[in-house]
Short mmCIF file of C-alpha atoms in Angstrom, two decimals:
data_model
loop_
_atom_site.label_atom_id
_atom_site.label_comp_id
_atom_site.label_asym_id
_atom_site.label_seq_id
_atom_site.Cartn_x
_atom_site.Cartn_y
_atom_site.Cartn_z
CA MET A 1 -108.31 58.92 37.15
CA ALA A 2 -107.84 61.53 34.50
CA SER A 3 -104.95 63.87 34.80
CA ALA A 4 -103.68 66.51 32.43
CA LEU A 5 -100.46 68.44 32.09
CA ILE A 6 -100.72 71.91 30.64
CA ASN A 7 -97.98 74.32 29.70
CA VAL A 8 -99.06 77.90 29.08
CA PRO A 9 -96.47 80.65 29.58
CA ALA A 10 -97.36 82.43 32.84
CA ARG A 11 -96.49 85.84 31.36
CA ALA A 12 -96.53 87.14 27.82
CA ARG A 13 -96.24 90.44 25.99
CA ARG A 14 -99.37 91.77 24.30
CA GLY A 15 -99.52 90.54 20.72
CA GLU A 16 -96.94 87.82 21.32
CA ILE A 17 -97.54 84.39 19.76
CA ILE A 18 -97.54 81.88 22.60
CA GLU A 19 -97.21 78.11 22.39
CA ILE A 20 -99.60 76.00 24.44
CA LYS A 21 -98.90 72.34 25.17
CA THR A 22 -101.40 69.90 26.60
CA LEU A 23 -101.01 66.27 27.55
CA ILE A 24 -103.84 64.19 28.95
CA SER A 25 -103.99 60.70 30.34
CA HIS A 26 -106.32 58.52 28.24
CA THR A 27 -106.12 54.97 26.82
CA MET A 28 -107.63 55.93 23.41
CA GLU A 29 -108.97 52.42 22.88
CA THR A 30 -109.62 52.25 19.13
CA GLY A 31 -112.65 49.96 19.08
CA PHE A 32 -110.97 47.76 16.47
CA ARG A 33 -109.01 45.55 18.83
CA ARG A 34 -110.23 42.21 20.12
CA THR A 35 -109.59 40.26 23.30
CA GLN A 36 -107.86 36.88 23.15
CA LEU A 37 -111.32 35.30 23.01
CA GLY A 38 -112.29 37.36 19.98
CA ALA A 39 -114.67 39.78 21.65
CA LEU A 40 -114.46 43.34 20.36
CA ILE A 41 -113.10 45.83 22.89
CA PRO A 42 -115.52 48.77 22.76
CA ARG A 43 -114.22 52.08 21.54
CA ASP A 44 -113.19 54.53 24.25
CA ILE A 45 -111.56 57.67 22.90
CA ILE A 46 -111.53 61.41 23.43
CA ARG A 47 -113.72 62.89 20.69
CA ARG A 48 -113.15 66.57 21.05
CA PHE A 49 -110.69 69.04 22.51
CA VAL A 50 -111.57 72.72 22.84
CA CYS A 51 -109.45 75.57 24.17
CA THR A 52 -111.04 78.88 25.11
CA TYR A 53 -109.21 82.08 26.00
CA ASN A 54 -111.35 84.34 28.19
CA GLY A 55 -114.42 82.59 26.83
CA THR A 56 -113.43 82.82 23.16
CA GLU A 57 -112.69 79.58 21.37
CA VAL A 58 -109.14 79.74 20.01
CA PHE A 59 -108.48 76.10 19.15
CA ARG A 60 -110.53 72.97 18.59
CA ALA A 61 -109.59 69.44 17.56
CA GLU A 62 -111.63 66.38 16.66
CA LEU A 63 -109.91 63.18 17.71
CA HIS A 64 -110.22 59.82 15.96
CA PRO A 65 -109.38 56.20 16.74
CA ALA A 66 -105.93 56.30 15.11
CA ILE A 67 -104.63 58.80 17.66
CA SER A 68 -102.26 57.30 20.21
CA ALA A 69 -102.87 56.98 23.93
CA ASN A 70 -102.29 60.06 26.10
CA PRO A 71 -102.84 62.62 23.32
CA PHE A 72 -100.33 65.46 23.23
CA ILE A 73 -101.75 68.56 21.54
CA VAL A 74 -99.61 71.62 20.84
CA PHE A 75 -100.90 74.80 19.24
CA SER A 76 -100.31 78.52 19.35
CA THR A 77 -102.40 81.60 19.88
CA VAL A 78 -101.88 85.32 20.28
CA ALA A 79 -101.69 86.76 23.79
CA VAL A 80 -104.32 89.50 23.74
CA GLU A 81 -105.18 90.12 27.37
CA SER A 82 -104.73 88.77 30.88
CA GLY A 83 -107.22 86.18 31.95
CA THR A 84 -107.84 82.46 31.88
CA VAL A 85 -107.15 79.80 29.29
CA GLU A 86 -109.58 76.91 29.62
CA PHE A 87 -109.22 73.42 28.24
CA HIS A 88 -112.03 70.92 27.71
CA TRP A 89 -111.65 67.32 26.68
CA THR A 90 -114.80 65.31 26.02
CA GLY A 91 -115.12 61.74 24.83
CA ASP A 92 -116.78 58.35 24.94
CA ASN A 93 -118.38 56.99 28.12
CA GLY A 94 -119.05 60.44 29.46
CA PHE A 95 -115.38 61.40 29.60
CA ALA A 96 -115.14 65.09 30.43
CA VAL A 97 -112.17 66.95 31.87
CA THR A 98 -111.84 70.69 32.26
CA GLN A 99 -108.75 72.53 33.39
CA SER A 100 -107.80 76.17 33.37
CA THR A 101 -104.63 78.19 33.69
CA PRO A 102 -104.20 81.91 34.32
CA ILE A 103 -102.13 84.02 31.95
CA LEU A 104 -100.70 87.49 32.60
CA VAL A 105 -100.35 89.73 29.56
CA GLU A 106 -98.45 92.96 29.93
CA MET B 1 -73.56 36.04 11.63
CA ALA B 2 -74.05 32.80 13.55
CA LEU B 3 -70.32 32.31 13.76
CA GLY B 4 -69.81 35.86 14.92
CA LEU B 5 -72.38 35.43 17.63
CA ALA B 6 -70.92 32.13 18.73
CA ALA B 7 -67.46 33.63 19.02
CA SER B 8 -68.75 36.41 21.23
CA ALA B 9 -70.82 34.18 23.48
CA VAL B 10 -69.26 35.70 26.56
CA ALA B 11 -68.69 39.28 25.47
CA ALA B 12 -66.76 41.68 27.61
CA GLU B 13 -68.74 44.15 29.63
CA VAL B 14 -69.01 47.64 28.09
CA PRO B 15 -66.07 49.61 29.51
CA GLY B 16 -66.84 52.67 31.65
CA GLY B 17 -66.11 55.40 29.13
CA ASP B 18 -68.18 53.75 26.41
CA ARG B 19 -71.29 53.30 28.51
CA ARG B 20 -74.31 55.04 27.06
CA SER B 21 -77.87 55.38 28.16
CA GLY B 22 -80.61 54.32 25.77
CA TYR B 23 -81.32 58.05 25.58
CA ASP B 24 -78.24 58.54 23.40
CA PHE B 25 -79.57 56.13 20.78
CA MET B 26 -82.92 57.87 20.41
CA SER B 27 -84.08 60.30 17.76
CA ARG B 28 -83.94 64.02 18.43
CA GLU B 29 -87.74 64.14 18.67
CA THR B 30 -87.96 61.37 21.28
CA ARG B 31 -85.20 62.99 23.32
CA ALA B 32 -87.05 66.31 23.23
CA MET B 33 -90.16 64.49 24.46
CA GLN B 34 -88.30 63.08 27.46
CA ASP B 35 -86.62 66.37 28.32
CA ASP B 36 -89.78 68.48 28.44
CA ASP B 37 -91.82 67.72 31.56
CA THR B 38 -95.00 68.88 29.87
CA ALA B 39 -94.40 66.65 26.83
CA ASN B 40 -93.14 63.57 28.70
CA PRO B 41 -96.16 61.29 29.15
CA GLY B 42 -94.41 59.60 32.06
CA MET B 43 -95.10 62.76 34.02
CA LEU B 44 -98.82 61.86 33.99
CA TRP B 45 -97.98 58.91 36.21
CA VAL B 46 -95.72 61.09 38.37
CA LEU B 47 -98.62 63.50 38.82
CA GLU B 48 -100.90 60.65 39.82
CA GLY B 49 -98.24 59.20 42.12
CA GLY B 50 -97.97 62.54 43.88
CA ALA B 51 -101.68 62.39 44.65
CA LEU B 52 -101.39 58.79 45.89
CA TRP B 53 -98.41 59.75 48.05
CA SER B 54 -100.60 61.90 50.26
CA ARG B 55 -103.73 59.71 50.21
CA LYS B 56 -104.43 57.84 53.44
CA THR B 57 -105.00 54.12 52.92
CA GLY B 58 -105.14 50.76 54.66
CA ARG B 59 -106.07 49.76 58.19
CA ALA B 60 -103.48 52.11 59.63
CA GLY B 61 -105.11 55.03 57.83
CA ARG B 62 -101.70 56.41 56.96
CA ALA B 63 -100.44 58.00 53.77
CA CYS B 64 -96.87 57.56 52.46
CA GLY B 65 -96.28 61.21 53.28
CA ASP B 66 -97.32 60.76 56.94
CA CYS B 67 -94.08 58.87 57.61
CA HIS B 68 -91.82 59.95 54.77
CA GLY B 69 -92.86 63.60 54.62
CA ASP B 70 -91.99 65.53 51.51
CA ALA B 71 -90.91 63.00 48.88
CA ARG B 72 -88.75 65.58 47.13
CA ALA B 73 -86.38 65.39 50.10
CA SER B 74 -86.99 61.96 51.61
CA MET B 75 -87.11 59.97 48.36
CA LYS B 76 -84.16 61.68 46.75
CA GLY B 77 -81.78 59.02 45.45
CA VAL B 78 -83.88 56.11 46.69
CA ALA B 79 -84.75 54.72 43.26
CA ALA B 80 -81.11 55.01 42.18
CA ARG B 81 -80.17 52.67 45.06
CA HIS B 82 -82.69 49.90 44.29
CA PRO B 83 -82.83 46.90 44.18
CA ALA B 84 -81.56 47.03 47.75
CA PHE B 85 -81.18 44.39 50.44
CA ASP B 86 -84.21 43.93 52.64
CA ALA B 87 -83.36 42.39 55.99
CA ALA B 88 -86.92 41.16 56.63
CA GLN B 89 -87.03 39.15 53.41
CA GLY B 90 -83.34 38.28 53.43
CA ARG B 91 -82.87 39.25 49.79
CA PRO B 92 -82.69 42.29 47.55
CA ILE B 93 -86.03 43.81 46.57
CA ASN B 94 -86.80 46.32 43.86
CA LEU B 95 -88.58 49.65 44.20
CA GLU B 96 -92.05 48.24 43.48
CA GLN B 97 -91.53 45.53 46.09
CA ARG B 98 -90.32 48.14 48.58
CA ILE B 99 -93.51 50.14 48.01
CA ASN B 100 -95.61 47.03 48.52
CA ALA B 101 -93.63 46.06 51.64
CA CYS B 102 -94.45 49.48 53.04
CA ARG B 103 -98.12 49.08 52.13
CA THR B 104 -98.54 45.69 53.76
CA GLY B 105 -96.21 46.32 56.70
CA ARG B 106 -96.90 49.92 57.67
CA GLN B 107 -100.18 50.92 56.07
CA GLY B 108 -102.04 47.63 56.54
CA ALA B 109 -103.15 47.80 52.93
CA PRO B 110 -103.20 45.00 50.34
CA PRO B 111 -100.17 44.97 48.01
CA LEU B 112 -100.67 46.57 44.62
CA ALA B 113 -100.48 44.30 41.58
CA TYR B 114 -97.35 44.46 39.44
CA GLU B 115 -97.81 46.85 36.49
CA SER B 116 -101.02 48.21 37.99
CA ARG B 117 -101.56 51.89 37.39
CA GLU B 118 -101.24 52.77 41.08
CA LEU B 119 -98.00 50.89 41.64
CA LEU B 120 -96.43 52.35 38.51
CA ALA B 121 -97.62 55.82 39.51
CA LEU B 122 -96.08 55.56 42.99
CA ALA B 123 -92.87 54.07 41.59
CA ALA B 124 -92.67 56.82 38.96
CA TYR B 125 -93.22 59.49 41.60
CA VAL B 126 -90.48 58.08 43.83
CA ALA B 127 -88.15 57.49 40.87
CA ARG B 128 -88.65 61.05 39.65
CA GLN B 129 -86.99 62.31 42.84
CA SER B 130 -83.73 60.63 41.78
CA ARG B 131 -83.53 62.23 38.36
CA GLY B 132 -80.06 63.54 37.64
CA LEU B 133 -78.40 61.53 40.41
CA PRO B 134 -75.88 58.76 39.76
CA ILE B 135 -76.95 55.13 40.14
CA GLU B 136 -75.40 53.74 43.33
CA ILE B 137 -75.73 50.07 44.04
CA ALA B 138 -74.00 49.02 47.22
CA ILE B 139 -72.67 45.50 46.96
CA ASP B 140 -71.79 43.97 50.29
CA PRO B 141 -71.42 40.41 51.55
CA ARG B 142 -75.23 40.13 51.87
CA THR B 143 -75.92 41.06 48.24
CA ARG B 144 -72.82 39.61 46.57
CA SER B 145 -74.40 36.21 45.90
CA PHE B 146 -77.52 37.81 44.40
CA LEU B 147 -75.40 39.98 42.12
CA ASP B 148 -73.52 36.90 40.96
CA ALA B 149 -76.79 35.09 40.36
CA GLY B 150 -77.98 38.02 38.25
CA ARG B 151 -74.77 37.99 36.27
CA THR B 152 -75.18 34.26 35.66
CA ILE B 153 -78.66 34.84 34.22
CA TYR B 154 -77.31 37.68 32.08
CA ASP B 155 -74.52 35.50 30.70
CA ARG B 156 -76.63 32.38 30.20
CA ARG B 157 -77.88 31.48 26.73
CA GLN B 158 -81.64 31.16 26.85
CA GLY B 159 -84.68 30.40 24.75
CA GLN B 160 -85.17 28.88 21.34
CA LEU B 161 -82.88 31.51 19.83
CA ASN B 162 -80.24 30.45 22.37
CA LEU B 163 -79.06 33.97 23.08
CA ALA B 164 -77.48 35.50 26.15
CA CYS B 165 -78.25 39.13 27.02
CA GLY B 166 -74.65 40.18 26.37
CA GLN B 167 -74.63 38.85 22.82
CA CYS B 168 -76.80 41.80 21.85
CA HIS B 169 -76.17 44.35 24.57
CA ASP B 170 -72.40 43.96 25.07
CA ALA B 171 -71.19 42.62 21.74
CA ASN B 172 -73.52 44.33 19.28
CA TRP B 173 -74.78 47.54 20.87
CA GLY B 174 -75.14 50.45 18.50
CA ARG B 175 -75.89 48.10 15.60
CA GLN B 176 -79.31 47.46 14.15
CA LEU B 177 -81.74 44.73 15.10
CA ALA B 178 -84.31 45.01 12.35
CA GLY B 179 -85.22 48.72 12.39
CA ASN B 180 -84.05 49.37 15.93
CA VAL B 181 -80.70 50.30 17.39
CA ILE B 182 -79.53 47.84 20.04
CA PRO B 183 -78.89 49.75 23.28
CA GLN B 184 -76.50 48.73 26.03
CA ALA B 185 -79.29 47.71 28.41
CA HIS B 186 -78.62 50.19 31.17
CA PRO B 187 -81.82 50.59 33.23
CA THR B 188 -81.36 54.30 33.83
CA GLY B 189 -84.92 55.50 33.46
CA TYR B 190 -87.41 52.98 34.87
CA PRO B 191 -90.33 53.04 35.20
CA LEU B 192 -90.37 54.50 31.71
CA TYR B 193 -92.84 55.39 29.00
CA ARG B 194 -92.41 53.30 25.88
CA LEU B 195 -94.10 54.63 22.80
CA GLU B 196 -94.58 51.02 21.70
CA TRP B 197 -96.48 50.26 24.92
CA GLN B 198 -98.37 53.53 24.84
CA GLY B 199 -97.92 53.48 28.56
CA LEU B 200 -95.56 53.33 31.50
CA GLY B 201 -93.87 50.05 32.37
CA SER B 202 -91.37 48.65 34.83
CA LEU B 203 -87.95 47.19 34.17
CA GLN B 204 -89.42 43.75 34.81
CA ARG B 205 -91.90 44.28 31.99
CA ARG B 206 -89.02 45.19 29.69
CA LEU B 207 -86.98 42.17 30.77
CA ARG B 208 -89.94 39.87 30.16
CA ASN B 209 -90.36 41.45 26.70
CA CYS B 210 -86.74 40.67 25.89
CA MET B 211 -87.15 37.09 27.09
CA VAL B 212 -90.19 36.61 24.87
CA GLY B 213 -88.11 38.11 22.06
CA ILE B 214 -85.48 35.41 22.36
CA ARG B 215 -88.31 32.88 22.77
CA ALA B 216 -87.46 32.02 26.35
CA GLU B 217 -90.05 31.42 29.04
CA PRO B 218 -90.21 34.73 30.93
CA TYR B 219 -90.00 34.71 34.73
CA GLU B 220 -93.13 35.78 36.59
CA TYR B 221 -93.37 39.36 37.84
CA GLY B 222 -91.61 39.62 41.17
CA ALA B 223 -89.64 36.40 40.65
CA PRO B 224 -86.33 36.43 42.56
CA GLU B 225 -84.49 35.78 39.28
CA LEU B 226 -85.86 38.98 37.74
CA VAL B 227 -84.84 40.99 40.79
CA GLN B 228 -81.34 39.45 40.65
CA LEU B 229 -81.13 40.45 36.99
CA GLU B 230 -82.34 43.94 37.87
CA LEU B 231 -79.69 44.15 40.58
CA TYR B 232 -76.97 43.09 38.15
CA LEU B 233 -78.13 45.55 35.48
CA MET B 234 -78.31 48.45 37.92
CA TRP B 235 -74.86 47.54 39.27
CA ARG B 236 -73.58 47.35 35.69
CA ALA B 237 -74.95 50.88 35.16
CA ARG B 238 -73.48 52.21 38.42
CA GLY B 239 -72.42 55.82 38.20
CA MET B 240 -74.69 56.55 35.24
CA MET B 241 -77.25 59.31 35.57
CA PHE B 242 -80.75 58.31 36.60
CA GLU B 243 -83.37 59.79 34.26
CA ALA B 244 -86.78 58.44 35.31
CA PRO B 245 -89.40 58.67 33.99
CA ALA B 246 -87.62 58.19 30.68
CA VAL B 247 -89.22 57.93 27.24
CA ARG B 248 -88.12 55.20 24.86
CA PRO B 249 -89.31 54.25 21.39
#
């Protein structure tokens, strides 16, 4: 079960720089580890994170095997208008999670 | 070093005013991680536990919430009172065992495995409702013998390194063990997220880790000895603020 915690300020002033925090549940299995019997544990990581603000991409990250489990990504953007901030995580084995949060800009 | 340890084989318990949560020994960054609910990875389990709380399961087709209602009210302080005496089993049981007793007894569902994601999620959700409350362990004639048994395990030298818990946690807390600061072993935030584990774990997992560390044979999950030790540790931390789900390095 994938779950994500997102922190976007509910209200912001126009032109204000806002901080966005995202935390998602994922094992981020590197693909380099082996079981006790020596079999390679297949890689299972999030490959890409994209944040769009009213449809415009404002932040993107490529994730790699050295990133710890439950990736915590913090970034900032400028509050331009009211609308929706969308978050997309995609990864190995068809992993795909989308969440959105409304933002009110005044 | 060896002489010093030998001399302090039975170290005095940390006096009340000097008691400190593991939180106080952490870096500023790790503390900030625990304090912010959107940065604390333990909250992912709390979120999942909240969903499980209202999911119907078992032969009875009942969800936790069908009997207990809103956990924010009904589960307040519950985790800070466990392990607690269970009349049916005639011994103290910890929070995970209480959840499983409810599953098998009331919901007609199979018990969840120790350290399974679901059990940790439910335990984290229940424990979250006690955050900020003092730990209260009621010792009465029924639990006295179990507390004493826990204390005996705590004071007993174990493993190839022949160490008792108190030799680190009472006599040498605040000092370094390799790169890490030795805490006082107050279980104030379980289940907690350890960065080393990259996941949430119970107090029993932590205790088993410590036993492996002193090269002792760890007790099995759910073993009465581990619960007695949990009871003693929680009693030892009585009055301290509960902070689950905590983050530790």
